[in-house]
Short mmCIF file of C-alpha atoms (C1' of nucleotides) in Angstrom, two decimals:
data_model
loop_
_atom_site.label_atom_id
_atom_site.label_comp_id
_atom_site.label_asym_id
_atom_site.label_seq_id
_atom_site.Cartn_x
_atom_site.Cartn_y
_atom_site.Cartn_z
CA MET A 1 -10.49 -45.85 14.88
CA THR A 2 -8.57 -45.25 18.11
CA ILE A 3 -5.93 -42.60 18.53
CA SER A 4 -3.12 -45.15 18.51
CA GLU A 5 -4.37 -46.67 15.28
CA VAL A 6 -4.47 -43.26 13.63
CA SER A 7 -1.07 -42.52 15.11
CA LYS A 8 0.42 -45.62 13.52
CA LYS A 9 -1.41 -45.14 10.22
CA PHE A 10 -0.03 -41.65 9.68
CA ASP A 11 3.10 -41.77 11.79
CA ILE A 12 1.91 -38.88 13.90
CA THR A 13 2.17 -39.15 17.68
CA ALA A 14 -1.01 -39.34 19.75
CA ASP A 15 0.16 -36.20 21.54
CA THR A 16 0.31 -34.35 18.25
CA LEU A 17 -3.13 -35.58 17.24
CA ARG A 18 -4.56 -34.32 20.55
CA TYR A 19 -2.67 -31.06 20.08
CA TYR A 20 -4.17 -30.59 16.61
CA GLU A 21 -7.59 -31.08 18.04
CA ARG A 22 -6.94 -28.71 20.92
CA VAL A 23 -5.90 -25.85 18.65
CA GLY A 24 -8.94 -26.29 16.41
CA LEU A 25 -7.29 -28.01 13.51
CA LEU A 26 -9.32 -31.16 13.88
CA PRO A 27 -12.74 -30.24 15.12
CA SER A 28 -15.42 -32.55 16.36
CA VAL A 29 -13.75 -35.92 16.68
CA ASN A 30 -16.39 -38.31 17.99
CA ARG A 31 -16.01 -40.04 21.35
CA THR A 32 -17.01 -43.46 22.59
CA PRO A 33 -19.47 -43.48 25.51
CA SER A 34 -16.49 -43.61 27.87
CA GLY A 35 -14.94 -40.51 26.34
CA GLN A 36 -12.24 -42.00 24.16
CA ARG A 37 -11.65 -40.54 20.70
CA ASP A 38 -13.09 -42.53 17.83
CA TYR A 39 -11.86 -41.14 14.51
CA ASP A 40 -14.18 -41.59 11.52
CA ASP A 41 -13.47 -41.42 7.78
CA LYS A 42 -14.01 -37.68 7.67
CA ASP A 43 -11.44 -37.20 10.44
CA ILE A 44 -9.02 -39.50 8.65
CA GLY A 45 -9.43 -37.42 5.52
CA TRP A 46 -8.60 -34.22 7.36
CA ILE A 47 -5.61 -35.80 9.05
CA GLU A 48 -4.26 -36.97 5.73
CA PHE A 49 -4.74 -33.49 4.29
CA ILE A 50 -3.10 -31.83 7.30
CA LYS A 51 -0.17 -34.20 7.13
CA CYS A 52 0.42 -33.34 3.50
CA MET A 53 0.14 -29.58 4.05
CA ARG A 54 2.29 -29.60 7.19
CA GLY A 55 4.84 -31.73 5.36
CA ALA A 56 5.24 -28.92 2.85
CA GLY A 57 5.55 -26.39 5.65
CA LEU A 58 2.16 -24.66 5.73
CA PRO A 59 1.73 -23.07 9.14
CA ILE A 60 -0.82 -24.57 11.47
CA GLU A 61 -2.51 -21.18 11.81
CA VAL A 62 -3.29 -21.14 8.11
CA LEU A 63 -4.70 -24.65 8.26
CA ILE A 64 -6.84 -23.70 11.25
CA GLU A 65 -8.22 -20.80 9.24
CA TYR A 66 -8.98 -23.10 6.31
CA VAL A 67 -10.77 -25.58 8.53
CA GLY A 68 -12.72 -22.72 10.08
CA LEU A 69 -13.81 -21.43 6.69
CA PHE A 70 -14.77 -24.92 5.63
CA GLN A 71 -17.05 -25.29 8.63
CA GLN A 72 -18.86 -22.09 7.75
CA GLY A 73 -20.19 -23.66 4.58
CA ASP A 74 -20.54 -22.64 0.95
CA SER A 75 -20.37 -18.91 1.54
CA THR A 76 -16.64 -19.23 2.18
CA ILE A 77 -15.74 -21.08 -1.00
CA GLU A 78 -14.21 -17.99 -2.56
CA ALA A 79 -12.19 -17.20 0.58
CA ARG A 80 -10.97 -20.77 0.79
CA LYS A 81 -9.90 -20.69 -2.83
CA GLU A 82 -7.99 -17.44 -2.27
CA LEU A 83 -6.30 -18.93 0.78
CA LEU A 84 -5.15 -21.96 -1.17
CA ILE A 85 -3.91 -19.80 -4.05
CA GLU A 86 -1.91 -17.69 -1.64
CA GLN A 87 -0.32 -20.73 -0.01
CA ARG A 88 0.44 -22.25 -3.40
CA GLU A 89 2.31 -19.10 -4.33
CA ILE A 90 4.37 -19.33 -1.16
CA LEU A 91 5.14 -22.95 -1.91
CA ARG A 92 6.23 -22.06 -5.44
CA GLU A 93 8.72 -19.62 -3.97
CA LYS A 94 9.92 -22.22 -1.52
CA LEU A 95 10.31 -24.69 -4.36
CA GLU A 96 12.46 -22.18 -6.22
CA ALA A 97 14.66 -21.57 -3.20
CA VAL A 98 15.11 -25.27 -2.53
CA GLN A 99 15.86 -26.01 -6.17
CA ALA A 100 18.41 -23.19 -6.34
CA THR A 101 20.11 -24.53 -3.23
CA ILE A 102 20.18 -28.06 -4.61
CA ASN A 103 21.83 -26.70 -7.75
CA ARG A 104 24.37 -24.90 -5.67
CA LEU A 105 25.09 -28.03 -3.65
CA ASP A 106 25.44 -30.02 -6.87
CA TYR A 107 28.09 -27.58 -7.97
CA LYS A 108 29.91 -27.51 -4.65
CA ILE A 109 29.91 -31.30 -4.35
CA ASP A 110 31.29 -31.47 -7.85
CA VAL A 111 34.06 -29.06 -6.92
CA TYR A 112 34.88 -31.21 -3.89
CA GLU A 113 35.07 -34.30 -6.10
CA ASN A 114 37.50 -32.63 -8.45
CA GLU A 115 39.43 -30.92 -5.72
CA MET A 116 40.11 -34.31 -4.21
CA VAL A 117 41.81 -35.66 -7.29
CA PRO A 118 44.91 -33.45 -6.97
CA PHE A 119 44.67 -33.89 -3.21
CA GLU A 120 44.89 -37.66 -3.53
CA LYS A 121 47.57 -37.39 -6.18
CA LYS A 122 49.58 -35.32 -3.77
CA LEU A 123 49.17 -37.99 -1.11
CA LYS A 124 50.27 -40.69 -3.52
CA HIS A 125 53.22 -38.61 -4.60
CA ASN A 126 54.26 -38.16 -0.98
CA ASP A 127 54.04 -41.90 -0.45
CA GLN A 128 56.33 -42.48 -3.35
CA VAL A 129 58.75 -39.88 -2.08
CA ASP A 130 58.80 -41.56 1.32
CA GLU A 131 59.57 -44.94 -0.16
CA MET B 1 31.82 -3.09 5.71
CA THR B 2 29.76 -2.20 8.80
CA ILE B 3 27.07 -4.40 10.24
CA SER B 4 24.29 -2.11 8.99
CA GLU B 5 25.69 -2.17 5.47
CA VAL B 6 25.78 -5.97 5.51
CA SER B 7 22.32 -5.99 7.03
CA LYS B 8 20.92 -3.93 4.17
CA LYS B 9 22.86 -5.79 1.49
CA PHE B 10 21.43 -9.16 2.50
CA ASP B 11 18.25 -8.12 4.22
CA ILE B 12 19.31 -9.79 7.46
CA THR B 13 18.92 -7.87 10.71
CA ALA B 14 22.03 -6.79 12.61
CA ASP B 15 20.74 -8.82 15.54
CA THR B 16 20.67 -11.94 13.41
CA LEU B 17 24.18 -11.28 12.09
CA ARG B 18 25.46 -10.96 15.66
CA TYR B 19 23.52 -14.08 16.60
CA TYR B 20 25.13 -16.03 13.75
CA GLU B 21 28.52 -14.94 14.96
CA ARG B 22 27.71 -15.81 18.57
CA VAL B 23 26.73 -19.38 17.76
CA GLY B 24 29.85 -19.93 15.68
CA LEU B 25 28.36 -19.69 12.24
CA LEU B 26 30.43 -16.69 11.25
CA PRO B 27 33.78 -16.96 12.92
CA SER B 28 36.48 -14.36 13.10
CA VAL B 29 34.83 -11.20 11.84
CA ASN B 30 37.46 -8.45 12.07
CA ARG B 31 36.99 -5.44 14.30
CA THR B 32 38.02 -1.82 13.94
CA PRO B 33 40.39 -0.49 16.64
CA SER B 34 37.33 0.67 18.57
CA GLY B 35 35.78 -2.80 18.54
CA GLN B 36 33.17 -2.45 15.79
CA ARG B 37 32.67 -5.27 13.32
CA ASP B 38 34.24 -4.75 9.93
CA TYR B 39 33.10 -7.46 7.52
CA ASP B 40 35.52 -8.37 4.73
CA ASP B 41 34.96 -10.16 1.42
CA LYS B 42 35.45 -13.56 3.00
CA ASP B 43 32.76 -12.78 5.59
CA ILE B 44 30.44 -11.51 2.88
CA GLY B 45 30.95 -14.75 0.99
CA TRP B 46 30.00 -16.81 4.02
CA ILE B 47 26.96 -14.67 4.72
CA GLU B 48 25.73 -15.07 1.20
CA PHE B 49 26.23 -18.84 1.45
CA ILE B 50 24.48 -19.01 4.81
CA LYS B 51 21.57 -16.97 3.51
CA CYS B 52 21.10 -19.33 0.60
CA MET B 53 21.32 -22.47 2.76
CA ARG B 54 19.06 -21.07 5.47
CA GLY B 55 16.59 -20.00 2.81
CA ALA B 56 16.25 -23.61 1.79
CA GLY B 57 15.82 -24.67 5.40
CA LEU B 58 19.17 -26.18 6.36
CA PRO B 59 19.46 -26.11 10.14
CA ILE B 60 21.95 -23.72 11.68
CA GLU B 61 23.58 -26.59 13.51
CA VAL B 62 24.51 -28.25 10.25
CA LEU B 63 25.96 -25.03 8.90
CA ILE B 64 27.96 -24.56 12.09
CA GLU B 65 29.39 -28.03 11.60
CA TYR B 66 30.27 -27.25 8.00
CA VAL B 67 32.02 -24.03 8.95
CA GLY B 68 33.87 -25.89 11.69
CA LEU B 69 35.08 -28.53 9.25
CA PHE B 70 36.11 -25.87 6.80
CA GLN B 71 38.28 -24.20 9.41
CA GLN B 72 40.09 -27.45 10.12
CA GLY B 73 41.54 -27.43 6.63
CA ASP B 74 42.02 -29.93 3.82
CA SER B 75 41.80 -33.02 5.99
CA THR B 76 38.04 -32.48 6.29
CA ILE B 77 37.28 -32.22 2.58
CA GLU B 78 35.76 -35.70 2.48
CA ALA B 79 33.64 -35.03 5.57
CA ARG B 80 32.42 -31.73 4.14
CA LYS B 81 31.48 -33.41 0.90
CA GLU B 82 29.54 -36.09 2.76
CA LEU B 83 27.76 -33.44 4.78
CA LEU B 84 26.70 -31.59 1.65
CA ILE B 85 25.55 -34.79 -0.04
CA GLU B 86 23.44 -35.65 2.97
CA GLN B 87 21.83 -32.22 3.04
CA ARG B 88 21.20 -32.34 -0.69
CA GLU B 89 19.34 -35.59 -0.20
CA ILE B 90 17.18 -34.02 2.48
CA LEU B 91 16.45 -31.08 0.18
CA ARG B 92 15.48 -33.43 -2.64
CA GLU B 93 12.93 -35.00 -0.33
CA LYS B 94 11.68 -31.61 0.68
CA LEU B 95 11.40 -30.63 -2.97
CA GLU B 96 9.30 -33.73 -3.61
CA ALA B 97 7.00 -32.96 -0.70
CA VAL B 98 6.54 -29.34 -1.73
CA GLN B 99 5.92 -30.30 -5.35
CA ALA B 100 3.38 -32.92 -4.35
CA THR B 101 1.56 -30.37 -2.21
CA ILE B 102 1.56 -27.80 -5.00
CA ASN B 103 0.02 -30.42 -7.28
CA ARG B 104 -2.60 -31.16 -4.70
CA LEU B 105 -3.37 -27.46 -4.29
CA ASP B 106 -3.59 -27.10 -8.08
CA TYR B 107 -6.22 -29.79 -8.07
CA LYS B 108 -8.15 -28.41 -5.12
CA ILE B 109 -8.13 -24.89 -6.55
CA ASP B 110 -9.38 -26.29 -9.80
CA VAL B 111 -12.20 -28.06 -8.01
CA TYR B 112 -13.12 -24.83 -6.26
CA GLU B 113 -13.19 -23.03 -9.61
CA ASN B 114 -15.55 -25.60 -11.05
CA GLU B 115 -17.58 -25.95 -7.90
CA MET B 116 -18.28 -22.25 -8.12
CA VAL B 117 -19.85 -22.44 -11.53
CA PRO B 118 -22.96 -24.31 -10.40
CA PHE B 119 -22.88 -22.24 -7.22
CA GLU B 120 -23.06 -19.01 -9.21
CA LYS B 121 -25.60 -20.49 -11.59
CA LYS B 122 -27.72 -21.30 -8.60
CA LEU B 123 -27.45 -17.69 -7.46
CA LYS B 124 -28.42 -16.42 -10.89
CA HIS B 125 -31.30 -18.86 -11.05
CA ASN B 126 -32.55 -17.65 -7.71
CA ASP B 127 -32.33 -14.09 -8.96
CA GLN B 128 -34.43 -15.01 -11.94
CA VAL B 129 -36.92 -16.78 -9.76
CA ASP B 130 -37.16 -13.72 -7.57
CA GLU B 131 -37.86 -11.44 -10.52
"C1'" DA C 1 32.03 20.60 23.29
"C1'" DC C 2 27.69 18.75 22.04
"C1'" DT C 3 24.34 16.23 19.65
"C1'" DT C 4 22.92 12.44 16.91
"C1'" DG C 5 23.02 8.12 15.20
"C1'" DA C 6 25.39 3.72 14.87
"C1'" DC C 7 27.76 0.45 17.38
"C1'" DT C 8 28.86 -2.73 21.57
"C1'" DT C 9 27.60 -6.54 25.15
"C1'" DG C 10 24.96 -9.79 28.03
"C1'" DG C 11 21.01 -11.55 28.77
"C1'" DA C 12 15.96 -11.83 28.72
"C1'" DC C 13 12.15 -12.71 25.82
"C1'" DC C 14 9.34 -14.53 21.89
"C1'" DT C 15 6.89 -17.78 18.51
"C1'" DA C 16 5.80 -22.16 16.38
"C1'" DA C 17 5.01 -26.65 16.94
"C1'" DC C 18 5.26 -29.89 19.42
"C1'" DT C 19 6.47 -33.15 23.57
"C1'" DC C 20 6.22 -34.79 28.07
"C1'" DC C 21 4.23 -35.66 32.53
"C1'" DA C 22 1.20 -36.72 36.48
"C1'" DA C 23 -2.88 -38.34 38.05
"C1'" DG C 24 -6.53 -40.75 37.07
"C1'" DG C 25 -10.27 -43.59 34.19
"C1'" DT C 26 -11.19 -47.81 30.94
"C1'" DG C 27 -11.35 -52.43 28.84
"C1'" DT C 28 -10.13 -57.02 28.31
"C1'" DA C 29 -7.77 -61.35 29.05
"C1'" DA C 30 -6.35 -64.82 32.65
"C1'" DT D 1 -10.46 -59.28 40.38
"C1'" DT D 2 -6.38 -58.24 39.25
"C1'" DA D 3 -3.11 -57.04 35.92
"C1'" DC D 4 -1.96 -54.53 32.10
"C1'" DA D 5 -2.07 -51.74 28.22
"C1'" DC D 6 -4.40 -47.88 26.56
"C1'" DC D 7 -7.03 -43.83 27.14
"C1'" DT D 8 -8.17 -39.06 29.35
"C1'" DT D 9 -7.04 -34.02 30.89
"C1'" DG D 10 -4.49 -29.84 32.18
"C1'" DG D 11 -0.53 -27.87 32.17
"C1'" DA D 12 4.47 -27.49 32.09
"C1'" DG D 13 8.69 -28.02 29.33
"C1'" DT D 14 11.45 -28.13 24.99
"C1'" DT D 15 13.75 -26.75 20.62
"C1'" DA D 16 15.02 -23.76 16.82
"C1'" DG D 17 15.85 -19.51 15.40
"C1'" DG D 18 15.73 -15.50 16.14
"C1'" DT D 19 14.32 -10.68 18.42
"C1'" DC D 20 14.48 -7.12 21.81
"C1'" DC D 21 16.34 -4.33 25.40
"C1'" DA D 22 19.26 -1.59 28.61
"C1'" DA D 23 23.32 0.51 29.47
"C1'" DG D 24 27.20 2.04 27.73
"C1'" DT D 25 30.88 3.41 23.80
"C1'" DC D 26 32.12 5.69 19.53
"C1'" DA D 27 32.22 8.75 15.30
"C1'" DA D 28 30.92 12.58 12.44
"C1'" DG D 29 28.93 16.99 11.78
"C1'" DT D 30 28.12 21.85 13.62
#
DNA sequence: ACTTGACTTGGACCTAACTCCAAGGTGTAA
DNA sequence: TTACACCTTGGAGTTAGGTCCAAGTCAAGT
């Protein structure tokens, strides 16, 4: 799979895909004899994983560390698990914060709705007075 | 209230508070005769609001716009409401993404837990073989 | 009056995560 | 074989959101 195909498939720019590779987030992408990237299923899997994790806000550094551990084989299983648990905890806190803010916006929007009723009434009243 | 008191109260550095003011996010903070900031209840209210919104990831630009609308008075109530509705929608999507990623991490962590059982068994087996 | 600690400003600097560009190589259809 | 779209690299530039610093002012205690 070429870089532009992957780019379209995941809606990630080719520049970003090259950047990911450069920083060690996407190691060992195969090349065609002429040097062009040729993504295989394993690469696609990583990209899909990275897209999901980045979409939730995990820092690239953390993902690089995870990839690095993965490449070191079975001896890092425990470390990888700990890393994921730690990130999950951070995401749980983020979820809480986002939910709390949504609740607050719900309330504020509701107040605006109800504040507009007397506001519109006032406008109507003024219209009547003018007539 | 002095800047350091506000800083402690909300766990926001004084530099950040000044930065917020500079970019127009916290307009019209009163000063003492000697020119030092003296935050009042209204300021405190805004800071608390900003902290909550920033904590959920709303961009500063959007908050600046909201503050600006607010200062223009009642005629912007509808616009403010629309702005909040739009941001709420974005937060809902973020919530979805974070939740989906937590679920995925739950699954991966679970796999690691179960992958480690045979891994440890293997270790134990080796131990027995060695003895 | 002097010290100490908090406050002021303007502006430079920093980090994360891209994003863009120039200069050049490749591949395929007419 | 020429045109054209697509690929390559290294490196510079961008954006958001702070963060830090120097040089100076101010306030409270001794």
